[in-house]
């Protein structure tokens, strides 16, 4: 990995293609840079001008009197590769490519140009951002290497006195990336960086996030993603962020078909499947936001209270308006928060300050009168003292700054001292003055009611994921197979055909403690009868084993609940006849298997996600998965606690009320271990159905199918 | 109903309790009134001052030199009843009661005071708003009878040049009600009225809406509701609004338990059950919004395009930022809109103006370059010409007014001429100047991406409900029973006990064409055997009939699929024995019924909602309703088209794919007719299960249970 500080914190910058024409991007980029207080050296490079915007210009990068850290390239796409080569030769350490006309163009020449950029970057070990980027801003450094209109006019910078943590924005889209600044500043938020990554021909979003995590000036990350290019990088960086307690709030576009279309044409990236992304985000505590304001509103809560996360989901609401307080209570409930009645002692403390038409039950309606007598701050503080709440939302009207001016000091004190997060929502539009006072005190001030509730829920979610990290260490009692077993399974998988039927999958799974219902593979009716008898003489299933018939039931190649020699012989002939009607089906025999005792039908599976690799699915079987798509997904490995949570997210989970959930969890974990060890070799693995018996009856895995990965590594 | 124009458009106003003290509510209310351009006469009434705020004051209402239309009462609660009496005697036509301390106080004396207010209002036929109201603003008239801080400072009024329809706000909460003004003005919205109704001791929200519908100055209604007091009024007014094409956008609080608690304590109203409200809203095209901005954003779409509703849900997205456009596409999909690829001809027209790195597929990414060459307006117009879109969202950056100043004229023309709604979303924060230009042109300009998509979806939803109104006229072929049948059913219901078992309900339902599976009531095993034989000799169900055993299966008082004399005899004894173990169960006999052929199990029911009366439920049976709560609700009457829609909203509707849906719809409609005729007499009616057979096999209603209303009218 090249040195990203040369890119984002350079000591010197060359602007290649700089121009005096302020109407065009080439002139504007230099203008934006010069109007900000960057203290490093800036060198315009121009073939046609001896000086540009008051600075001496140089005819090419190798004429610049020092080895610059960063070159900003704003020449047309077709000239970029040779200029980048020249930079490399001149010892430039990093480059930002603003030009469009690369892979996003959708033609071969654009892709080829981008390929040449990547080659140069590798050859010279340069940190290259773009192409098709809108640039970046390092706000602490005062360096704005971008033509974004947001930075062309605004002069707002990190307010040095702010008590809040700083936010770093990393965005594939430049327009969206810089809009976070534009919208965040009026909310009183402090930013450390905005970096637009464009086509990500070399560096990708999470490379930038990793550098900024190491660099340390940001407390919260906002990432606008069209796709994740490298799952390994994502997992490493997201894991590092979680360990550091620095949340990543992400916008993931391309969840819808037209959104995917836009992403594909926009930065030449195929947006990944929504469910896999969501599962990965959940695993690493990455918080998904739905739009600019929601993302900033979540970030604001972390910027103020990220180091004082709530212990639970119980909210006290302190309000001056009964209607607005009740509405907020609904919004909290919708966001998965609880608004419990306060305990008697807390109510008594509050009641002392309320008029008869107020109420302390929660929402605590102080009415305008309590705001006049004790103020927002004291009312919120009294509510925060309740043992029954983990956080407080203060519902205020912030259009008039007067009350807040009066409470300025106590607000600052409360923000510093409260051990519980306190968020403010104004049902009127805050004046700029109020917004400033509240931000300086160190509270997030919301205008959007739902975002306020959502932000608080995100704090609680994040606290939970952090706690899980300590709980979900791999269970040492769950041993993986020995090295020799692993090699044997690997060899078996390798030598098998593209599809493994149940009888082939059975011995592989057994190494992981996944035991299929007892069964024998037979090739005559007489053998079938003998096998059934050896299984105890109860009813059996007869299942044709053919790699070409993955959907045996649809093909009529299965008979269930067969009992007695005559019936078994007839069923044997029937399933074989049905299988023979499938064109090209090679038949390996018929599996005779004991019928499972009754229980709840489920489906467990592994499939390879194109981006993230093996993902594990737990679903309720039959109509639940077919009609209701009631399935839960997680990346492997899945520890016991993960499995428990996964099952708890199923809509039909009540069906498992009496089921042996512990046995099911054990099976999920075992399957996950199989996927960890062999996931690179398989496209999918289905255990379908798995019957969950009433506790403590265990589970029965009744069928298995493995499809090998076509482009498998071996 | 008293004359509401005396309340909301008075020619003269007395302010009873007016004071020179501008720090208190009594002084502020007069001050707010006087600083607005109301042209009517204003009379302060004060015991202690000869003049107040520059106006001659009068010692009591009867000393005022004319019979005023409206008296505003800002005296303490305990003096209100006598002052109101005095007003009545003086011929005052309407009163606004701003004081708190009535029913919301939660004690008897407050409720008693409110009762006396209501008596006086009736006695003198006065239109009385409040108590515990924050007043109202009639913005066209310049009359602001309120102490709301929003009107204490702001001078913004309806911009007379606006092309947009005006919005009227009616709110039980004053704080929330006036916050719509505070937040709507900066969005460029025009308002006709804000009316806060407080405790609604006399007039309720929908009385106000009805008056304003008749009065005609508002095109869109925003209603903030804690509860609906009178379902009849709601239905009449909502129906009238729908017929007039004037949408009602509603905030309904109290969906959550703490929200209900807040509503109960706030205005002493019990918030109704969420599902019934939602069903009523759906019926009348009332649009529910989740918070202030979402509601205003929906209202803005109607204010601009309420008379040009989209023909469908297909959206074209015209954007200057690829990332923002793709994000909006996701938001549209999430809101239930479609973003189809445009047809070849439309793309060719657009492509002529795009750079190579733009795209016309939809989202149409013009890139910054197309905005520079042809502008937002022309790009949006070109997209709107596509045959594949019903509406357009233009994704813009509105922080800088320059582009919009340049396009001012063409924006105005496009807004006037487009037959398809065009909404704008800015991913940066709009400058005040841009907001003004866009509002004056006649477009809604959104800052919230999701609200923009949601507003467009609301236009499409409303168009659908309007279309349904013409389709869902009662089917003339579906006749209700004759007058004599009705009387007979009424008499049967009256003479029955509190619970009717299946055998008692069967003849009543039959009058509506609802035929239960054929059955006989027997009282000996021999009769049971004979009855089974008379039913054709197939398997039968035996069901004990006892009003005290509504849940027969749980009690073991049902046997299913019994066949053969011996088995029937045994089953008969078993179910009777089980029933006899239920303490106090009176046993009317055993119903012998043919088993229904297989199909999908459903549940149909009627229950009485405390606010809205009979509601009809359609649900998938068994685990679907028990585990997944997969049920759909509608107020009666339910016409065929309503029933079809209702079924289509079930999550598990795919289970009905091959089922005889037409027969099911017929059964729903028949049940609805029963509920229309007898709903006042019953608490609930369950047909559970109803088996839907594969088409054209019809449906079988297999069990019925009627619970009579305890406080039934007869």
Short mmCIF file of C-alpha atoms in Angstrom, two decimals, chain A residues 25 28 100-101 104-105 107 132 149-151 153-154 173 175-176 178-180 182-183 186 224 226 251-263 265-266 289-295 321-327 329-331 333-334 338-341 355-359 361-363 365 372 399-400 425-430 446-451 623-624 627-628 630 651-655, chain B residues 25 28 100-101 104-105 107 132 149-151 153-154 173 175-176 178-180 182-183 186 224 226 251-263 265-266 289-295 321-327 329-331 333-334 338-341 355-359 361-363 365 372 399-400 425-430 446-451 623-624 627-628 630 651-655:
data_model
loop_
_atom_site.label_atom_id
_atom_site.label_comp_id
_atom_site.label_asym_id
_atom_site.label_seq_id
_atom_site.Cartn_x
_atom_site.Cartn_y
_atom_site.Cartn_z
CA UNK A 25 -12.68 23.38 -14.02
CA UNK A 28 -11.50 26.70 -10.58
CA UNK A 100 -13.69 12.14 -16.53
CA UNK A 101 -13.72 9.81 -19.54
CA UNK A 104 -17.37 5.25 -16.47
CA UNK A 105 -17.53 6.10 -20.18
CA UNK A 107 -16.31 2.16 -23.95
CA UNK A 132 -13.32 10.71 -12.38
CA UNK A 149 -18.87 24.36 -5.79
CA UNK A 150 -19.42 23.77 -2.09
CA UNK A 151 -15.81 24.80 -1.42
CA UNK A 153 -17.81 29.76 -1.91
CA UNK A 154 -18.04 28.60 1.63
CA UNK A 173 -19.71 10.32 -5.79
CA UNK A 175 -21.51 15.61 -5.76
CA UNK A 176 -22.93 13.62 -2.88
CA UNK A 178 -19.36 17.39 -0.75
CA UNK A 179 -23.10 17.78 -0.13
CA UNK A 180 -22.44 16.30 3.32
CA UNK A 182 -22.93 21.70 2.65
CA UNK A 183 -25.65 20.16 4.79
CA UNK A 186 -25.49 24.42 9.24
CA UNK A 224 -21.09 6.77 0.32
CA UNK A 226 -21.78 2.18 -4.89
CA UNK A 251 -24.97 5.03 2.31
CA UNK A 252 -25.12 2.03 0.01
CA UNK A 253 -26.73 2.75 -3.32
CA UNK A 254 -27.81 0.19 -5.87
CA UNK A 255 -30.32 -1.65 -3.74
CA UNK A 256 -32.93 -1.29 -6.46
CA UNK A 257 -32.61 -2.39 -10.06
CA UNK A 258 -32.59 1.20 -11.44
CA UNK A 259 -30.18 2.19 -8.68
CA UNK A 260 -27.89 -0.64 -9.76
CA UNK A 261 -28.20 0.55 -13.36
CA UNK A 262 -27.13 4.03 -12.28
CA UNK A 263 -24.19 2.68 -10.32
CA UNK A 265 -23.03 3.26 -15.64
CA UNK A 266 -21.74 5.79 -13.20
CA UNK A 289 -28.35 5.51 6.55
CA UNK A 290 -31.06 6.20 3.99
CA UNK A 291 -30.24 9.73 2.93
CA UNK A 292 -27.86 12.64 3.47
CA UNK A 293 -29.64 14.11 6.46
CA UNK A 294 -30.27 10.82 8.18
CA UNK A 295 -26.60 9.92 7.82
CA UNK A 321 -45.27 20.58 23.75
CA UNK A 322 -47.51 17.65 24.61
CA UNK A 323 -48.38 17.01 20.98
CA UNK A 324 -44.78 17.07 19.83
CA UNK A 325 -43.71 14.86 22.75
CA UNK A 326 -46.34 12.25 21.96
CA UNK A 327 -45.34 12.29 18.32
CA UNK A 329 -42.79 8.81 21.51
CA UNK A 330 -44.36 7.20 18.44
CA UNK A 331 -41.18 7.87 16.46
CA UNK A 333 -41.29 3.18 19.25
CA UNK A 334 -41.06 2.95 15.47
CA UNK A 338 -38.72 2.04 24.55
CA UNK A 339 -40.35 4.96 26.34
CA UNK A 340 -41.09 3.54 29.79
CA UNK A 341 -43.06 5.28 32.52
CA UNK A 355 -48.14 22.86 36.41
CA UNK A 356 -51.25 20.76 36.99
CA UNK A 357 -51.80 20.35 33.27
CA UNK A 358 -48.29 18.97 32.71
CA UNK A 359 -47.31 15.33 33.25
CA UNK A 361 -45.12 10.01 33.26
CA UNK A 362 -42.96 9.98 30.09
CA UNK A 363 -43.16 11.70 27.73
CA UNK A 365 -44.65 17.29 29.33
CA UNK A 372 -39.99 29.30 31.72
CA UNK A 399 -36.67 29.13 16.51
CA UNK A 400 -36.02 31.75 19.14
CA UNK A 425 -35.24 17.77 18.58
CA UNK A 426 -36.79 21.10 17.67
CA UNK A 427 -40.31 21.01 16.28
CA UNK A 428 -39.81 24.51 14.91
CA UNK A 429 -36.88 25.43 12.68
CA UNK A 430 -33.88 26.40 14.79
CA UNK A 446 -32.29 17.68 15.20
CA UNK A 447 -34.95 19.14 12.96
CA UNK A 448 -36.08 15.74 11.71
CA UNK A 449 -37.99 13.84 14.36
CA UNK A 450 -37.50 10.39 12.87
CA UNK A 451 -33.80 10.95 12.36
CA UNK A 623 -43.91 -21.95 2.39
CA UNK A 624 -42.01 -19.64 4.74
CA UNK A 627 -43.82 -17.48 -0.10
CA UNK A 628 -42.52 -15.18 2.60
CA UNK A 630 -38.26 -15.45 5.63
CA UNK A 651 -40.36 -13.35 11.26
CA UNK A 652 -41.73 -16.82 11.90
CA UNK A 653 -39.40 -17.46 14.85
CA UNK A 654 -42.40 -18.15 17.09
CA UNK A 655 -42.67 -21.51 15.30
CA UNK B 25 -50.09 35.39 27.22
CA UNK B 28 -49.19 38.73 23.70
CA UNK B 100 -55.60 25.62 29.94
CA UNK B 101 -56.87 23.75 32.99
CA UNK B 104 -56.44 17.83 30.07
CA UNK B 105 -55.83 18.52 33.75
CA UNK B 107 -59.04 16.02 37.57
CA UNK B 132 -56.71 24.54 25.83
CA UNK B 149 -44.48 32.54 19.03
CA UNK B 150 -44.37 31.68 15.33
CA UNK B 151 -46.76 34.56 14.62
CA UNK B 153 -42.31 37.51 15.02
CA UNK B 154 -42.80 36.37 11.49
CA UNK B 173 -51.71 20.46 19.27
CA UNK B 175 -47.24 23.82 19.17
CA UNK B 176 -47.20 21.32 16.34
CA UNK B 178 -48.01 26.42 14.12
CA UNK B 179 -44.71 24.60 13.51
CA UNK B 180 -46.11 23.70 10.10
CA UNK B 182 -42.67 27.90 10.68
CA UNK B 183 -41.29 25.05 8.57
CA UNK B 186 -39.05 28.57 4.05
CA UNK B 224 -52.60 16.62 13.25
CA UNK B 226 -54.59 12.55 18.54
CA UNK B 251 -50.40 12.96 11.32
CA UNK B 252 -51.95 10.44 13.66
CA UNK B 253 -50.21 10.19 16.98
CA UNK B 254 -50.73 7.52 19.59
CA UNK B 255 -49.71 4.54 17.50
CA UNK B 256 -47.35 3.42 20.22
CA UNK B 257 -48.19 2.76 23.84
CA UNK B 258 -46.19 5.77 25.15
CA UNK B 259 -47.65 7.88 22.34
CA UNK B 260 -51.12 6.88 23.48
CA UNK B 261 -50.19 7.74 27.02
CA UNK B 262 -49.10 11.19 25.89
CA UNK B 263 -52.31 11.71 23.93
CA UNK B 265 -52.87 12.95 29.23
CA UNK B 266 -52.52 15.73 26.73
CA UNK B 289 -47.34 11.37 7.08
CA UNK B 290 -44.70 10.46 9.64
CA UNK B 291 -43.39 13.87 10.64
CA UNK B 292 -43.72 17.60 10.04
CA UNK B 293 -41.42 17.76 7.04
CA UNK B 294 -42.78 14.65 5.38
CA UNK B 295 -46.30 15.99 5.75
CA UNK B 321 -24.97 13.99 -10.30
CA UNK B 322 -24.78 10.30 -11.11
CA UNK B 323 -24.40 9.32 -7.48
CA UNK B 324 -27.33 11.44 -6.33
CA UNK B 325 -29.48 10.15 -9.22
CA UNK B 326 -28.77 6.54 -8.37
CA UNK B 327 -29.54 7.17 -4.74
CA UNK B 329 -33.64 5.70 -7.86
CA UNK B 330 -33.23 3.54 -4.76
CA UNK B 331 -35.47 5.92 -2.81
CA UNK B 333 -38.03 1.93 -5.52
CA UNK B 334 -38.32 1.94 -1.73
CA UNK B 338 -40.82 2.36 -10.79
CA UNK B 339 -37.85 3.83 -12.62
CA UNK B 340 -38.06 2.17 -16.06
CA UNK B 341 -35.46 2.43 -18.80
CA UNK B 355 -21.41 14.02 -23.02
CA UNK B 356 -20.02 10.52 -23.55
CA UNK B 357 -19.79 9.93 -19.79
CA UNK B 358 -23.47 10.79 -19.26
CA UNK B 359 -26.32 8.32 -19.72
CA UNK B 361 -31.12 5.15 -19.63
CA UNK B 362 -32.88 6.41 -16.45
CA UNK B 363 -31.73 7.77 -14.13
CA UNK B 365 -27.38 11.51 -15.82
CA UNK B 372 -24.45 24.02 -18.45
CA UNK B 399 -27.18 26.00 -3.25
CA UNK B 400 -26.26 28.49 -5.95
CA UNK B 425 -34.79 17.41 -5.13
CA UNK B 426 -31.63 19.30 -4.27
CA UNK B 427 -28.76 17.26 -2.84
CA UNK B 428 -27.19 20.47 -1.56
CA UNK B 429 -29.07 22.91 0.64
CA UNK B 430 -31.05 25.37 -1.51
CA UNK B 446 -37.25 19.07 -1.76
CA UNK B 447 -34.24 18.82 0.47
CA UNK B 448 -35.20 15.40 1.79
CA UNK B 449 -34.71 12.68 -0.81
CA UNK B 450 -37.04 10.14 0.74
CA UNK B 451 -39.79 12.70 1.22
CA UNK B 623 -49.75 -20.06 11.54
CA UNK B 624 -50.04 -17.11 9.19
CA UNK B 627 -47.32 -16.31 14.01
CA UNK B 628 -47.12 -13.68 11.31
CA UNK B 630 -50.80 -11.50 8.28
CA UNK B 651 -47.93 -10.96 2.62
CA UNK B 652 -48.72 -14.61 1.99
CA UNK B 653 -51.03 -13.86 -0.95
CA UNK B 654 -48.93 -16.11 -3.18
CA UNK B 655 -50.56 -19.05 -1.37
#
